[in-house]
mmCIF file of N, CA and C in Angstrom:
data_model
loop_
_atom_site.group_PDB
_atom_site.id
_atom_site.type_symbol
_atom_site.label_atom_id
_atom_site.label_comp_id
_atom_site.label_asym_id
_atom_site.label_seq_id
_atom_site.Cartn_x
_atom_site.Cartn_y
_atom_site.Cartn_z
ATOM 1 N N MET A 1 131.404 50.558 190.436
ATOM 2 C CA MET A 1 130.164 50.565 189.688
ATOM 3 C C MET A 1 129.045 51.263 190.470
ATOM 4 N N ALA A 2 129.039 51.116 191.786
ATOM 5 C CA ALA A 2 127.998 51.750 192.594
ATOM 6 C C ALA A 2 128.091 53.270 192.497
ATOM 7 N N ARG A 3 129.314 53.786 192.464
ATOM 8 C CA ARG A 3 129.492 55.239 192.338
ATOM 9 C C ARG A 3 128.938 55.723 190.998
ATOM 10 N N ARG A 4 129.211 54.982 189.964
ATOM 11 C CA ARG A 4 128.707 55.349 188.638
ATOM 12 C C ARG A 4 127.182 55.319 188.614
ATOM 13 N N ASP A 5 126.596 54.307 189.203
ATOM 14 C CA ASP A 5 125.133 54.225 189.278
ATOM 15 C C ASP A 5 124.554 55.410 190.049
ATOM 16 N N ALA A 6 125.221 55.799 191.121
ATOM 17 C CA ALA A 6 124.754 56.937 191.913
ATOM 18 C C ALA A 6 124.824 58.227 191.097
ATOM 19 N N LEU A 7 125.895 58.393 190.323
ATOM 20 C CA LEU A 7 126.022 59.580 189.474
ATOM 21 C C LEU A 7 124.947 59.604 188.395
ATOM 22 N N HIS A 8 124.684 58.450 187.800
ATOM 23 C CA HIS A 8 123.616 58.372 186.791
ATOM 24 C C HIS A 8 122.266 58.716 187.411
ATOM 25 N N HIS A 9 122.036 58.216 188.600
ATOM 26 C CA HIS A 9 120.775 58.509 189.284
ATOM 27 C C HIS A 9 120.630 60.018 189.496
ATOM 28 N N LYS A 10 121.694 60.665 189.968
ATOM 29 C CA LYS A 10 121.653 62.117 190.170
ATOM 30 C C LYS A 10 121.438 62.849 188.850
ATOM 31 N N ALA A 11 122.108 62.390 187.809
ATOM 32 C CA ALA A 11 121.991 63.048 186.504
ATOM 33 C C ALA A 11 120.572 62.978 185.960
ATOM 34 N N TRP A 12 119.872 61.890 186.224
ATOM 35 C CA TRP A 12 118.504 61.747 185.719
ATOM 36 C C TRP A 12 117.466 62.390 186.619
ATOM 37 N N THR A 13 117.718 62.435 187.908
ATOM 38 C CA THR A 13 116.708 63.007 188.804
ATOM 39 C C THR A 13 116.771 64.526 188.880
ATOM 40 N N LEU A 14 117.930 65.119 188.652
ATOM 41 C CA LEU A 14 118.028 66.578 188.713
ATOM 42 C C LEU A 14 117.095 67.260 187.712
ATOM 43 N N PRO A 15 117.152 66.919 186.419
ATOM 44 C CA PRO A 15 116.242 67.604 185.485
ATOM 45 C C PRO A 15 114.771 67.336 185.774
ATOM 46 N N THR A 16 114.433 66.128 186.135
ATOM 47 C CA THR A 16 113.023 65.825 186.365
ATOM 48 C C THR A 16 112.506 66.469 187.641
ATOM 49 N N SER A 17 113.389 66.751 188.580
ATOM 50 C CA SER A 17 112.940 67.418 189.802
ATOM 51 C C SER A 17 112.683 68.903 189.560
ATOM 52 N N ARG A 18 113.189 69.438 188.473
ATOM 53 C CA ARG A 18 113.046 70.859 188.156
ATOM 54 C C ARG A 18 111.913 71.139 187.167
ATOM 55 N N VAL A 19 111.487 70.146 186.423
ATOM 56 C CA VAL A 19 110.464 70.355 185.401
ATOM 57 C C VAL A 19 109.098 70.481 186.057
ATOM 58 N N VAL A 20 108.445 71.599 185.839
ATOM 59 C CA VAL A 20 107.117 71.825 186.385
ATOM 60 C C VAL A 20 106.090 71.795 185.266
ATOM 61 N N ASP A 21 106.344 72.545 184.224
ATOM 62 C CA ASP A 21 105.435 72.635 183.088
ATOM 63 C C ASP A 21 106.226 72.647 181.790
ATOM 64 N N ILE A 22 105.597 72.149 180.754
ATOM 65 C CA ILE A 22 106.101 72.310 179.394
ATOM 66 C C ILE A 22 105.051 73.115 178.666
ATOM 67 N N TRP A 23 105.447 74.278 178.163
ATOM 68 C CA TRP A 23 104.487 75.196 177.563
ATOM 69 C C TRP A 23 104.349 74.970 176.071
ATOM 70 N N SER A 24 103.160 75.166 175.582
ATOM 71 C CA SER A 24 102.931 75.232 174.141
ATOM 72 C C SER A 24 103.303 76.634 173.686
ATOM 73 N N ILE A 25 103.794 76.731 172.468
ATOM 74 C CA ILE A 25 104.080 78.048 171.901
ATOM 75 C C ILE A 25 102.771 78.631 171.405
ATOM 76 N N GLU A 26 102.463 79.823 171.880
ATOM 77 C CA GLU A 26 101.209 80.480 171.532
ATOM 78 C C GLU A 26 101.483 81.683 170.638
ATOM 79 N N PRO A 27 100.483 82.130 169.887
ATOM 80 C CA PRO A 27 100.679 83.291 169.004
ATOM 81 C C PRO A 27 101.234 84.516 169.732
ATOM 82 N N ASP A 28 100.815 84.748 170.967
ATOM 83 C CA ASP A 28 101.335 85.892 171.725
ATOM 84 C C ASP A 28 102.829 85.746 172.028
ATOM 85 N N ASP A 29 103.300 84.502 172.191
ATOM 86 C CA ASP A 29 104.733 84.269 172.390
ATOM 87 C C ASP A 29 105.502 84.678 171.137
ATOM 88 N N LEU A 30 104.989 84.280 169.983
ATOM 89 C CA LEU A 30 105.640 84.619 168.717
ATOM 90 C C LEU A 30 105.662 86.125 168.493
ATOM 91 N N ALA A 31 104.557 86.781 168.789
ATOM 92 C CA ALA A 31 104.485 88.233 168.609
ATOM 93 C C ALA A 31 105.476 88.947 169.526
ATOM 94 N N LEU A 32 105.558 88.504 170.780
ATOM 95 C CA LEU A 32 106.489 89.128 171.719
ATOM 96 C C LEU A 32 107.934 88.868 171.304
ATOM 97 N N ALA A 33 108.226 87.660 170.857
ATOM 98 C CA ALA A 33 109.580 87.342 170.393
ATOM 99 C C ALA A 33 109.965 88.251 169.231
ATOM 100 N N ARG A 34 109.069 88.394 168.296
ATOM 101 C CA ARG A 34 109.354 89.231 167.128
ATOM 102 C C ARG A 34 109.555 90.695 167.524
ATOM 103 N N SER A 35 108.776 91.167 168.465
ATOM 104 C CA SER A 35 108.909 92.569 168.884
ATOM 105 C C SER A 35 110.164 92.808 169.725
ATOM 106 N N SER A 36 110.831 91.746 170.148
ATOM 107 C CA SER A 36 112.025 91.871 170.992
ATOM 108 C C SER A 36 113.328 91.847 170.197
ATOM 109 N N ILE A 37 113.238 91.697 168.885
ATOM 110 C CA ILE A 37 114.437 91.561 168.051
ATOM 111 C C ILE A 37 115.371 92.757 168.201
ATOM 112 N N THR A 38 114.843 93.970 168.121
ATOM 113 C CA THR A 38 115.719 95.146 168.197
ATOM 114 C C THR A 38 116.243 95.390 169.608
ATOM 115 N N ARG A 39 115.501 94.964 170.613
ATOM 116 C CA ARG A 39 115.930 95.135 172.006
ATOM 117 C C ARG A 39 117.029 94.149 172.381
ATOM 118 N N HIS A 40 117.023 92.968 171.730
ATOM 119 C CA HIS A 40 117.995 91.916 172.060
ATOM 120 C C HIS A 40 118.622 91.352 170.785
ATOM 121 N N PRO A 41 119.425 92.149 170.071
ATOM 122 C CA PRO A 41 120.016 91.671 168.815
ATOM 123 C C PRO A 41 121.022 90.536 169.014
ATOM 124 N N GLU A 42 121.485 90.345 170.239
ATOM 125 C CA GLU A 42 122.455 89.289 170.531
ATOM 126 C C GLU A 42 121.815 87.904 170.605
ATOM 127 N N LEU A 43 120.482 87.842 170.645
ATOM 128 C CA LEU A 43 119.787 86.562 170.795
ATOM 129 C C LEU A 43 119.359 85.995 169.448
ATOM 130 N N SER A 44 119.422 84.673 169.359
ATOM 131 C CA SER A 44 118.925 83.978 168.167
ATOM 132 C C SER A 44 117.398 83.962 168.201
ATOM 133 N N ALA A 45 116.795 83.563 167.099
ATOM 134 C CA ALA A 45 115.330 83.464 167.051
ATOM 135 C C ALA A 45 114.825 82.495 168.121
ATOM 136 N N ARG A 46 115.519 81.391 168.298
ATOM 137 C CA ARG A 46 115.131 80.409 169.319
ATOM 138 C C ARG A 46 115.186 81.022 170.717
ATOM 139 N N ASP A 47 116.262 81.755 170.999
ATOM 140 C CA ASP A 47 116.393 82.390 172.311
ATOM 141 C C ASP A 47 115.351 83.477 172.518
ATOM 142 N N LEU A 48 115.028 84.223 171.460
ATOM 143 C CA LEU A 48 113.976 85.234 171.568
ATOM 144 C C LEU A 48 112.643 84.587 171.920
ATOM 145 N N LEU A 49 112.382 83.423 171.345
ATOM 146 C CA LEU A 49 111.142 82.714 171.664
ATOM 147 C C LEU A 49 111.158 82.225 173.109
ATOM 148 N N HIS A 50 112.289 81.689 173.555
ATOM 149 C CA HIS A 50 112.407 81.274 174.963
ATOM 150 C C HIS A 50 112.188 82.462 175.888
ATOM 151 N N LEU A 51 112.806 83.586 175.554
ATOM 152 C CA LEU A 51 112.650 84.797 176.355
ATOM 153 C C LEU A 51 111.188 85.227 176.411
ATOM 154 N N ALA A 52 110.524 85.231 175.275
ATOM 155 C CA ALA A 52 109.114 85.637 175.225
ATOM 156 C C ALA A 52 108.247 84.710 176.071
ATOM 157 N N CYS A 53 108.486 83.413 175.973
ATOM 158 C CA CYS A 53 107.710 82.456 176.776
ATOM 159 C C CYS A 53 107.923 82.709 178.266
ATOM 160 N N CYS A 54 109.167 82.962 178.659
ATOM 161 C CA CYS A 54 109.456 83.243 180.070
ATOM 162 C C CYS A 54 108.789 84.531 180.522
ATOM 163 N N ARG A 55 108.882 85.568 179.713
ATOM 164 C CA ARG A 55 108.291 86.855 180.082
ATOM 165 C C ARG A 55 106.782 86.742 180.254
ATOM 166 N N ARG A 56 106.122 86.096 179.308
ATOM 167 C CA ARG A 56 104.666 86.005 179.362
ATOM 168 C C ARG A 56 104.188 85.195 180.558
ATOM 169 N N ARG A 57 105.032 84.322 181.068
ATOM 170 C CA ARG A 57 104.629 83.451 182.168
ATOM 171 C C ARG A 57 105.239 83.876 183.502
ATOM 172 N N GLY A 58 105.878 85.035 183.527
ATOM 173 C CA GLY A 58 106.386 85.580 184.783
ATOM 174 C C GLY A 58 107.642 84.931 185.329
ATOM 175 N N VAL A 59 108.425 84.289 184.478
ATOM 176 C CA VAL A 59 109.661 83.653 184.924
ATOM 177 C C VAL A 59 110.721 84.730 185.118
ATOM 178 N N GLY A 60 111.345 84.737 186.273
ATOM 179 C CA GLY A 60 112.356 85.737 186.567
ATOM 180 C C GLY A 60 113.759 85.187 186.670
ATOM 181 N N ARG A 61 113.892 83.856 186.645
ATOM 182 C CA ARG A 61 115.206 83.221 186.792
ATOM 183 C C ARG A 61 115.212 81.928 185.997
ATOM 184 N N VAL A 62 116.293 81.699 185.259
ATOM 185 C CA VAL A 62 116.407 80.475 184.474
ATOM 186 C C VAL A 62 117.744 79.800 184.757
ATOM 187 N N HIS A 63 117.790 78.502 184.535
ATOM 188 C CA HIS A 63 119.021 77.732 184.628
ATOM 189 C C HIS A 63 119.419 77.373 183.205
ATOM 190 N N THR A 64 120.472 78.001 182.704
ATOM 191 C CA THR A 64 120.919 77.755 181.344
ATOM 192 C C THR A 64 122.410 78.032 181.242
ATOM 193 N N PHE A 65 123.056 77.376 180.286
ATOM 194 C CA PHE A 65 124.455 77.664 180.004
ATOM 195 C C PHE A 65 124.577 78.841 179.035
ATOM 196 N N ASP A 66 123.463 79.293 178.501
ATOM 197 C CA ASP A 66 123.440 80.396 177.538
ATOM 198 C C ASP A 66 123.415 81.717 178.303
ATOM 199 N N ARG A 67 124.584 82.336 178.430
ATOM 200 C CA ARG A 67 124.704 83.551 179.246
ATOM 201 C C ARG A 67 123.832 84.685 178.727
ATOM 202 N N ALA A 68 123.808 84.887 177.418
ATOM 203 C CA ALA A 68 123.022 85.990 176.848
ATOM 204 C C ALA A 68 121.536 85.819 177.153
ATOM 205 N N LEU A 69 121.039 84.600 177.045
ATOM 206 C CA LEU A 69 119.631 84.345 177.352
ATOM 207 C C LEU A 69 119.360 84.573 178.836
ATOM 208 N N ARG A 70 120.249 84.071 179.686
ATOM 209 C CA ARG A 70 120.069 84.247 181.133
ATOM 210 C C ARG A 70 120.037 85.729 181.505
ATOM 211 N N VAL A 71 120.957 86.504 180.957
ATOM 212 C CA VAL A 71 120.996 87.942 181.241
ATOM 213 C C VAL A 71 119.715 88.612 180.763
ATOM 214 N N ALA A 72 119.233 88.230 179.584
ATOM 215 C CA ALA A 72 118.008 88.830 179.048
ATOM 216 C C ALA A 72 116.803 88.506 179.924
ATOM 217 N N VAL A 73 116.691 87.253 180.372
ATOM 218 C CA VAL A 73 115.554 86.855 181.207
ATOM 219 C C VAL A 73 115.639 87.526 182.575
ATOM 220 N N GLU A 74 116.811 87.506 183.174
ATOM 221 C CA GLU A 74 116.946 87.989 184.546
ATOM 222 C C GLU A 74 117.142 89.500 184.647
ATOM 223 N N GLY A 75 117.650 90.100 183.580
ATOM 224 C CA GLY A 75 117.966 91.512 183.680
ATOM 225 C C GLY A 75 117.175 92.432 182.778
ATOM 226 N N GLY A 76 116.366 91.867 181.933
ATOM 227 C CA GLY A 76 115.555 92.719 181.064
ATOM 228 C C GLY A 76 116.156 92.817 179.736
#
């Protein structure tokens, strides 16, 4: 049981140790997402919005299981 508790503790502290800010979606984010549709046709509308938010805020690296989004954020 102690091992399980330790794993749960790690599972809950990892995300909270990484969260710095939660951004509001702003009109400029929406405009940038929309203008990125032809450049990134492989991304969903949600991913385009995530990409736009990252770009506008200078994020150069993301932790995600979504390979296409990660490549778009990190590689342009």
